[in-house]
Amino acid sequence: MAEARARQRGGNAEDVSAERPTEAGLRFEVDGEIATITLDRPEKRNAQTFATWSALARIGENLPGQVRVVVVKGEGPSFSAGIDLRMFTPEGVPGQGSFSSAATNGDTDIAQSVSKAQAGFLWLRRPEIVSIAAVQGHAIGAGFQLALSCDLRIVADDVKFCMKEPALGLVPDLTGTKPLVELVGLAKAIDICLTARTVYADEAMRIGLAENVVAGSDLEQAVRDKVAELLSTNRDAAIATKRLLQGAHGRSLEEQCAAEGREQAARLKALFGG
Ligand code: ACO
């Protein structure tokens, strides 16, 4: 239905435009229950800046309530080549500073700006939505972490994940370390991060980094199929179930059983309570 379709270029109209859409390098589209975020600077391999992360955070803050699935993808041959390398130069990214200017700030200021950047990634794990990263080509550093911040990863067979930060003297700080350890285990996460080596499609599938590997030409369709599957279940049950699954790691079996009981009581009341 055309009138039910909200299409917004450069992100949420008023918010992301305030973040210099060219530098933010994002497109944001909503089609009913599906939102799509497209990293849209293919000529720079979708390199990310602080404006990208602020724009992502604004999208999360203003996500229309009806959205159930968020797809994050990249235009062009690579999902994302990570942070914009201009950040490593003395000049930095115009209007956004550089690492050398940030290094003159106090620890609290640095922690605050890291936390602000992380806000662009964290909302993708909300129970109310399922986020899917559609990843082709390179997903390096911040690009790898953006893929890790999504609930699911569907990848093309040319995918190349690389946590390059330690090779550049940095740590991964865009929320990626926890999901990486949870997905692949501590030993494999140490191997991947501390060598900054590339993880190709076969290994990504084998170690649990990817749900699905498909030919590049089939990536869009594979994502569409997954979205349709996700939308086929009851919305409120999906939200409650995701909440349960997310909480499982931090609870004992007894606590988890009790949580299941509480969630089910709410479901039964909603469905049959009259
Ligand atoms: N920041 C800014 N510009 C970039 C970046 C980046 N991270 N990555 C690529 N580009 C630019 C290139 O400078 C080039 O621009 P130009 O055409 O104006 O010269 C353009 O994108 C295309 O890049 P190529 O290297 O020609 O593309 P190719 O497909 O051959 O290689 C690759 C892609 C492997 C991703 C390569 O560009 C690369 O290694 N990029 C840097 C990756 C990196 O170190 N990222 C930082 C990780 S750490 C972090 O994210 C915190």
PDB file of C-alpha atoms and ligand atoms in Angstrom, residues 41-45 47 77-78 81-86 88 99 138 140-143 145 164-165 168 170 174, ligand 1:
ATOM      1  CA  ARG A  41      28.957   5.460   0.634  1.00  0.00           C
ATOM      2  CA  PRO A  42      30.029   2.665  -1.712  1.00  0.00           C
ATOM      3  CA  GLU A  43      32.759   4.774  -3.313  1.00  0.00           C
ATOM      4  CA  LYS A  44      34.444   4.796   0.135  1.00  0.00           C
ATOM      5  CA  ARG A  45      33.398   1.205   0.862  1.00  0.00           C
ATOM      6  CA  ALA A  47      33.436   3.806   5.756  1.00  0.00           C
ATOM      7  CA  PRO A  77      30.995  -4.389  -3.143  1.00  0.00           C
ATOM      8  CA  SER A  78      31.609  -4.157   0.622  1.00  0.00           C
ATOM      9  CA  ALA A  81      35.454  -0.995   5.435  1.00  0.00           C
ATOM     10  CA  GLY A  82      35.167   0.224   9.026  1.00  0.00           C
ATOM     11  CA  ILE A  83      35.968   3.560  10.508  1.00  0.00           C
ATOM     12  CA  ASP A  84      36.857   6.328   8.105  1.00  0.00           C
ATOM     13  CA  LEU A  85      40.640   6.286   7.923  1.00  0.00           C
ATOM     14  CA  ARG A  86      40.684  10.088   7.900  1.00  0.00           C
ATOM     15  CA  PHE A  88      43.833   8.613  11.834  1.00  0.00           C
ATOM     16  CA  PHE A  99      41.869  10.532  17.018  1.00  0.00           C
ATOM     17  CA  HIS A 138      34.519  -6.674   3.489  1.00  0.00           C
ATOM     18  CA  ILE A 140      36.191  -4.641   8.727  1.00  0.00           C
ATOM     19  CA  GLY A 141      36.500  -3.151  12.211  1.00  0.00           C
ATOM     20  CA  ALA A 142      33.434  -0.983  12.770  1.00  0.00           C
ATOM     21  CA  GLY A 143      31.839  -2.828   9.840  1.00  0.00           C
ATOM     22  CA  GLN A 145      31.036  -4.739  14.786  1.00  0.00           C
ATOM     23  CA  LYS A 164      41.355  -4.911  12.468  1.00  0.00           C
ATOM     24  CA  GLU A 165      41.423  -2.629  15.512  1.00  0.00           C
ATOM     25  CA  LEU A 168      45.906  -0.402  14.380  1.00  0.00           C
ATOM     26  CA  LEU A 170      42.983   0.141  19.115  1.00  0.00           C
ATOM     27  CA  LEU A 174      31.612  -0.413  19.146  1.00  0.00           C
TER      28      LEU A 174
HETATM   29  N1  ACO B   1      38.073   4.938   5.298  1.00  0.00           N
HETATM   30  C1  ACO B   1      38.080   5.855   4.312  1.00  0.00           C
HETATM   31  N2  ACO B   1      38.153   5.530   3.002  1.00  0.00           N
HETATM   32  C2  ACO B   1      38.185   4.225   2.711  1.00  0.00           C
HETATM   33  C3  ACO B   1      38.157   3.219   3.676  1.00  0.00           C
HETATM   34  C4  ACO B   1      38.092   3.616   5.042  1.00  0.00           C
HETATM   35  N3  ACO B   1      38.058   2.747   6.050  1.00  0.00           N
HETATM   36  N4  ACO B   1      38.227   2.016   3.069  1.00  0.00           N
HETATM   37  C5  ACO B   1      38.275   2.269   1.747  1.00  0.00           C
HETATM   38  N5  ACO B   1      38.263   3.589   1.521  1.00  0.00           N
HETATM   39  C6  ACO B   1      38.287   4.285   0.239  1.00  0.00           C
HETATM   40  C7  ACO B   1      39.655   4.160  -0.424  1.00  0.00           C
HETATM   41  O1  ACO B   1      40.545   5.132   0.088  1.00  0.00           O
HETATM   42  C8  ACO B   1      39.287   4.386  -1.866  1.00  0.00           C
HETATM   43  O2  ACO B   1      39.065   5.769  -2.054  1.00  0.00           O
HETATM   44  P1  ACO B   1      39.623   6.493  -3.402  1.00  0.00           P
HETATM   45  O3  ACO B   1      38.896   5.789  -4.508  1.00  0.00           O
HETATM   46  O4  ACO B   1      39.218   7.917  -3.200  1.00  0.00           O
HETATM   47  O5  ACO B   1      41.086   6.221  -3.411  1.00  0.00           O
HETATM   48  C9  ACO B   1      37.922   3.721  -1.973  1.00  0.00           C
HETATM   49  O6  ACO B   1      37.406   3.635  -0.650  1.00  0.00           O
HETATM   50  C10 ACO B   1      37.990   2.313  -2.516  1.00  0.00           C
HETATM   51  O7  ACO B   1      38.933   1.613  -1.754  1.00  0.00           O
HETATM   52  P2  ACO B   1      39.845   0.461  -2.393  1.00  0.00           P
HETATM   53  O8  ACO B   1      40.900   0.135  -1.396  1.00  0.00           O
HETATM   54  O9  ACO B   1      40.274   0.890  -3.756  1.00  0.00           O
HETATM   55  O10 ACO B   1      38.755  -0.704  -2.549  1.00  0.00           O
HETATM   56  P3  ACO B   1      38.992  -2.247  -2.556  1.00  0.00           P
HETATM   57  O11 ACO B   1      37.655  -2.831  -2.793  1.00  0.00           O
HETATM   58  O12 ACO B   1      40.103  -2.636  -3.435  1.00  0.00           O
HETATM   59  O13 ACO B   1      39.460  -2.616  -1.058  1.00  0.00           O
HETATM   60  C11 ACO B   1      39.251  -2.625   1.330  1.00  0.00           C
HETATM   61  C12 ACO B   1      38.552  -2.551  -0.031  1.00  0.00           C
HETATM   62  C13 ACO B   1      39.971  -3.989   1.477  1.00  0.00           C
HETATM   63  C14 ACO B   1      38.150  -2.512   2.363  1.00  0.00           C
HETATM   64  C15 ACO B   1      40.322  -1.527   1.485  1.00  0.00           C
HETATM   65  O14 ACO B   1      39.765  -0.317   1.036  1.00  0.00           O
HETATM   66  C16 ACO B   1      40.805  -1.334   2.895  1.00  0.00           C
HETATM   67  O15 ACO B   1      41.630  -2.089   3.386  1.00  0.00           O
HETATM   68  N6  ACO B   1      40.287  -0.292   3.602  1.00  0.00           N
HETATM   69  C17 ACO B   1      40.713   0.088   4.917  1.00  0.00           C
HETATM   70  C18 ACO B   1      40.154  -0.847   5.973  1.00  0.00           C
HETATM   71  C19 ACO B   1      40.516  -0.418   7.395  1.00  0.00           C
HETATM   72  O16 ACO B   1      41.648  -0.482   7.804  1.00  0.00           O
HETATM   73  N7  ACO B   1      39.500   0.046   8.176  1.00  0.00           N
HETATM   74  C20 ACO B   1      39.658   0.468   9.532  1.00  0.00           C
HETATM   75  C21 ACO B   1      39.321  -0.696  10.459  1.00  0.00           C
HETATM   76  S1  ACO B   1      39.476  -0.303  12.176  1.00  0.00           S
HETATM   77  C22 ACO B   1      37.976   0.310  12.658  1.00  0.00           C
HETATM   78  O17 ACO B   1      37.010   0.279  11.953  1.00  0.00           O
HETATM   79  C23 ACO B   1      37.821   0.891  14.073  1.00  0.00           C
END
